[in-house]
Amino acid sequence: MNSADPGEPGPDFERAVQWLRQSRRVAVFSGAGISAESGIPTFRDTDGLWERFPPAEYAYWPGLLRKMLFRPGRLAEFLHAVLEPIAVARPNAAHHAIARLEKHTDTTVITQNVDGLHQEAGSLRVREVHGSFYKIVSLRGRFLRRIGKEDLTRVVERLGRARRGLFKRFRLLRAVRPLVGVGLVSVRRPSLVLFGDALAEPDWTWAQQDAESCDLMLVVGTSGVVWPAGLLPPRVLGRGGRVVTIDPHDQGAGQLWLCGPAGEVLPRLVDAAFGDSTAERRT
Ligand code: OAD
């Protein structure tokens, strides 16, 4: 029953259009794949980040600390590989289609991404369950301030230099100063959720409520293997809700699978469901 040809809207596509029209509350659950067309690599595809930087070493705070002490140049390479694409990325057609969806139906975005692209596209209700590079918090997670793209760009430039030459650790610490450091009253860090951390609050509590109350969940560009976030689609299914997967590979999360890049599938889906004539939010 899967529509496996991205060029041809199949029966799954037609049903997904109907489901979208019928839904009163939609939750979009997004992962790295939605930002792939903005130039940000995913984690687990063949050219993914975890291929080059094993998660056992780079996805935990203690692992990062060890790299800082013993291999600062390699840590600078990792951070550069993560941050450079984010600093230059712009929302793609998929982010914009989701922002448009908000004009037609009650929509919440639950994202595992830390790139801020949903908000940049105009989505208003975004749960960042794995945190954000743009939100700086204290060691215990108290919000301190927001940083902008220009701050990230500066960090990236300095990281580029810290990868090579002498005094790598010193240069690395100087490069990441807008993100990480010791202030007068507290230690600051980005609000990122790494492996072993609890998910970001209050976003995670809200995301679970969204999964309880939506009638349709669109699962976009995620392998769904990282828990507990990956438990949300099964939870929607478990209470009789509808789940549609949008991904070039079927990750098995939904009853329907729309095969293809999110930047092609999502705009087509939103257009087919609402076109231009239903631009007002439904009551
Ligand atoms: P993954 O790299 O695990 O999965 C990316 C998904 O995107 C795969 O299902 C791809 O098929 C799909 N994909 C690739 N290109 C796409 C495109 N153009 N359009 C739509 N889909 C596309 O990334 P996530 O599922 O987001 O967490 O990973 C989840 C978490 O694992 C991340 O938040 C991060 C990582 O470790 C932490 O670090 C805590």
mmCIF file of N, CA and C and ligand atoms in Angstrom, residues 31-33 36-37 42-45 50 112-113 130 193-195 221-224 226 246-249 251 260-262, ligand 1:
data_model
loop_
_atom_site.group_PDB
_atom_site.id
_atom_site.type_symbol
_atom_site.label_atom_id
_atom_site.label_comp_id
_atom_site.label_asym_id
_atom_site.label_seq_id
_atom_site.Cartn_x
_atom_site.Cartn_y
_atom_site.Cartn_z
ATOM 1 N N GLY A 31 12.896 15.190 11.802
ATOM 2 C CA GLY A 31 14.273 14.819 12.136
ATOM 3 C C GLY A 31 15.224 15.396 11.101
ATOM 4 N N ALA A 32 16.460 14.954 11.164
ATOM 5 C CA ALA A 32 17.527 15.541 10.354
ATOM 6 C C ALA A 32 17.198 15.568 8.858
ATOM 7 N N GLY A 33 16.415 14.570 8.376
ATOM 8 C CA GLY A 33 16.128 14.490 6.941
ATOM 9 C C GLY A 33 15.411 15.720 6.402
ATOM 10 N N ALA A 36 18.002 18.123 5.288
ATOM 11 C CA ALA A 36 19.030 17.635 4.354
ATOM 12 C C ALA A 36 19.089 18.514 3.105
ATOM 13 N N GLU A 37 17.901 18.930 2.621
ATOM 14 C CA GLU A 37 17.885 19.765 1.406
ATOM 15 C C GLU A 37 18.295 21.216 1.686
ATOM 16 N N THR A 42 22.507 14.475 7.558
ATOM 17 C CA THR A 42 21.786 13.687 8.557
ATOM 18 C C THR A 42 22.832 12.939 9.407
ATOM 19 N N PHE A 43 22.347 12.121 10.322
ATOM 20 C CA PHE A 43 23.268 11.393 11.204
ATOM 21 C C PHE A 43 23.603 10.009 10.663
ATOM 22 N N ARG A 44 22.566 9.293 10.165
ATOM 23 C CA ARG A 44 22.738 7.858 9.919
ATOM 24 C C ARG A 44 22.681 7.462 8.452
ATOM 25 N N ASP A 45 22.527 8.414 7.525
ATOM 26 C CA ASP A 45 22.618 8.049 6.110
ATOM 27 C C ASP A 45 24.083 7.740 5.792
ATOM 28 N N TRP A 50 27.483 10.656 11.847
ATOM 29 C CA TRP A 50 28.002 9.582 12.718
ATOM 30 C C TRP A 50 28.920 8.625 11.961
ATOM 31 N N GLN A 112 13.401 17.108 16.378
ATOM 32 C CA GLN A 112 14.616 16.635 17.043
ATOM 33 C C GLN A 112 15.810 17.482 16.595
ATOM 34 N N ASN A 113 15.568 18.415 15.682
ATOM 35 C CA ASN A 113 16.667 19.193 15.117
ATOM 36 C C ASN A 113 17.012 20.391 16.005
ATOM 37 N N HIS A 130 15.252 18.113 21.412
ATOM 38 C CA HIS A 130 16.690 17.874 21.606
ATOM 39 C C HIS A 130 17.449 19.183 21.805
ATOM 40 N N VAL A 193 20.676 18.461 23.809
ATOM 41 C CA VAL A 193 20.460 17.187 24.495
ATOM 42 C C VAL A 193 21.373 16.164 23.836
ATOM 43 N N LEU A 194 22.310 15.644 24.606
ATOM 44 C CA LEU A 194 23.164 14.580 24.078
ATOM 45 C C LEU A 194 22.703 13.246 24.652
ATOM 46 N N PHE A 195 23.303 12.159 24.184
ATOM 47 C CA PHE A 195 22.899 10.839 24.679
ATOM 48 C C PHE A 195 23.101 10.784 26.199
ATOM 49 N N GLY A 221 11.434 12.744 7.797
ATOM 50 C CA GLY A 221 12.901 12.724 7.786
ATOM 51 C C GLY A 221 13.540 12.295 9.087
ATOM 52 N N THR A 222 13.003 11.250 9.696
ATOM 53 C CA THR A 222 13.671 10.728 10.898
ATOM 54 C C THR A 222 13.708 9.209 10.864
ATOM 55 N N SER A 223 14.839 8.661 11.329
ATOM 56 C CA SER A 223 14.937 7.203 11.425
ATOM 57 C C SER A 223 14.118 6.711 12.614
ATOM 58 N N GLY A 224 13.830 7.592 13.550
ATOM 59 C CA GLY A 224 12.987 7.249 14.705
ATOM 60 C C GLY A 224 13.643 6.286 15.672
ATOM 61 N N VAL A 226 16.015 7.014 17.913
ATOM 62 C CA VAL A 226 16.487 7.586 19.173
ATOM 63 C C VAL A 226 15.295 7.817 20.099
ATOM 64 N N ILE A 246 6.945 10.604 5.777
ATOM 65 C CA ILE A 246 7.462 11.255 4.562
ATOM 66 C C ILE A 246 8.976 11.126 4.612
ATOM 67 N N ASP A 247 9.540 10.326 3.728
ATOM 68 C CA ASP A 247 10.961 9.959 3.834
ATOM 69 C C ASP A 247 11.322 9.177 2.558
ATOM 70 N N PRO A 248 12.534 9.325 2.044
ATOM 71 C CA PRO A 248 12.919 8.491 0.897
ATOM 72 C C PRO A 248 12.991 7.007 1.267
ATOM 73 N N HIS A 249 13.179 6.717 2.558
ATOM 74 C CA HIS A 249 13.219 5.318 3.014
ATOM 75 C C HIS A 249 12.086 5.089 3.995
ATOM 76 N N GLN A 251 10.636 4.042 7.139
ATOM 77 C CA GLN A 251 11.140 3.729 8.484
ATOM 78 C C GLN A 251 10.088 2.998 9.306
ATOM 79 N N GLY A 260 10.000 9.969 -0.781
ATOM 80 C CA GLY A 260 10.652 11.037 -1.527
ATOM 81 C C GLY A 260 11.227 12.075 -0.608
ATOM 82 N N PRO A 261 11.994 13.012 -1.177
ATOM 83 C CA PRO A 261 12.565 14.080 -0.359
ATOM 84 C C PRO A 261 11.452 14.988 0.181
ATOM 85 N N ALA A 262 11.587 15.382 1.437
ATOM 86 C CA ALA A 262 10.547 16.186 2.086
ATOM 87 C C ALA A 262 10.277 17.486 1.328
HETATM 88 P P1 OAD B 1 18.838 10.124 11.126
HETATM 89 O O1 OAD B 1 20.114 10.462 10.437
HETATM 90 O O2 OAD B 1 18.842 8.980 12.064
HETATM 91 O O3 OAD B 1 17.688 9.854 10.051
HETATM 92 C C1 OAD B 1 17.529 10.725 8.960
HETATM 93 C C2 OAD B 1 16.297 10.309 8.194
HETATM 94 O O4 OAD B 1 16.083 11.278 7.188
HETATM 95 C C3 OAD B 1 16.389 8.949 7.493
HETATM 96 O O5 OAD B 1 15.182 8.233 7.688
HETATM 97 C C4 OAD B 1 16.570 9.332 6.010
HETATM 98 O O6 OAD B 1 16.004 8.363 5.141
HETATM 99 C C5 OAD B 1 15.775 10.621 5.975
HETATM 100 N N1 OAD B 1 16.087 11.560 4.871
HETATM 101 C C6 OAD B 1 17.261 11.787 4.251
HETATM 102 N N2 OAD B 1 17.126 12.755 3.324
HETATM 103 C C7 OAD B 1 15.833 13.156 3.361
HETATM 104 C C8 OAD B 1 15.058 14.133 2.664
HETATM 105 N N3 OAD B 1 15.601 14.922 1.709
HETATM 106 N N4 OAD B 1 13.744 14.263 2.964
HETATM 107 C C9 OAD B 1 13.170 13.479 3.926
HETATM 108 N N5 OAD B 1 13.853 12.556 4.614
HETATM 109 C C10 OAD B 1 15.168 12.391 4.354
HETATM 110 O O7 OAD B 1 18.362 11.474 11.858
HETATM 111 P P2 OAD B 1 17.303 11.633 13.037
HETATM 112 O O8 OAD B 1 16.236 10.619 12.957
HETATM 113 O O9 OAD B 1 16.913 13.051 13.097
HETATM 114 O O10 OAD B 1 20.101 13.087 18.592
HETATM 115 O O11 OAD B 1 18.201 11.317 14.299
HETATM 116 C C11 OAD B 1 17.625 11.384 15.574
HETATM 117 C C12 OAD B 1 18.634 11.823 16.584
HETATM 118 O O12 OAD B 1 19.813 11.014 16.462
HETATM 119 C C13 OAD B 1 19.155 13.222 16.412
HETATM 120 O O13 OAD B 1 18.304 14.207 16.943
HETATM 121 C C14 OAD B 1 20.441 13.167 17.188
HETATM 122 C C15 OAD B 1 20.987 11.866 16.637
HETATM 123 O O14 OAD B 1 21.879 11.216 17.448
HETATM 124 C C16 OAD B 1 20.989 13.365 19.539
HETATM 125 O O15 OAD B 1 22.123 13.665 19.289
HETATM 126 C C17 OAD B 1 20.440 13.262 20.925
#
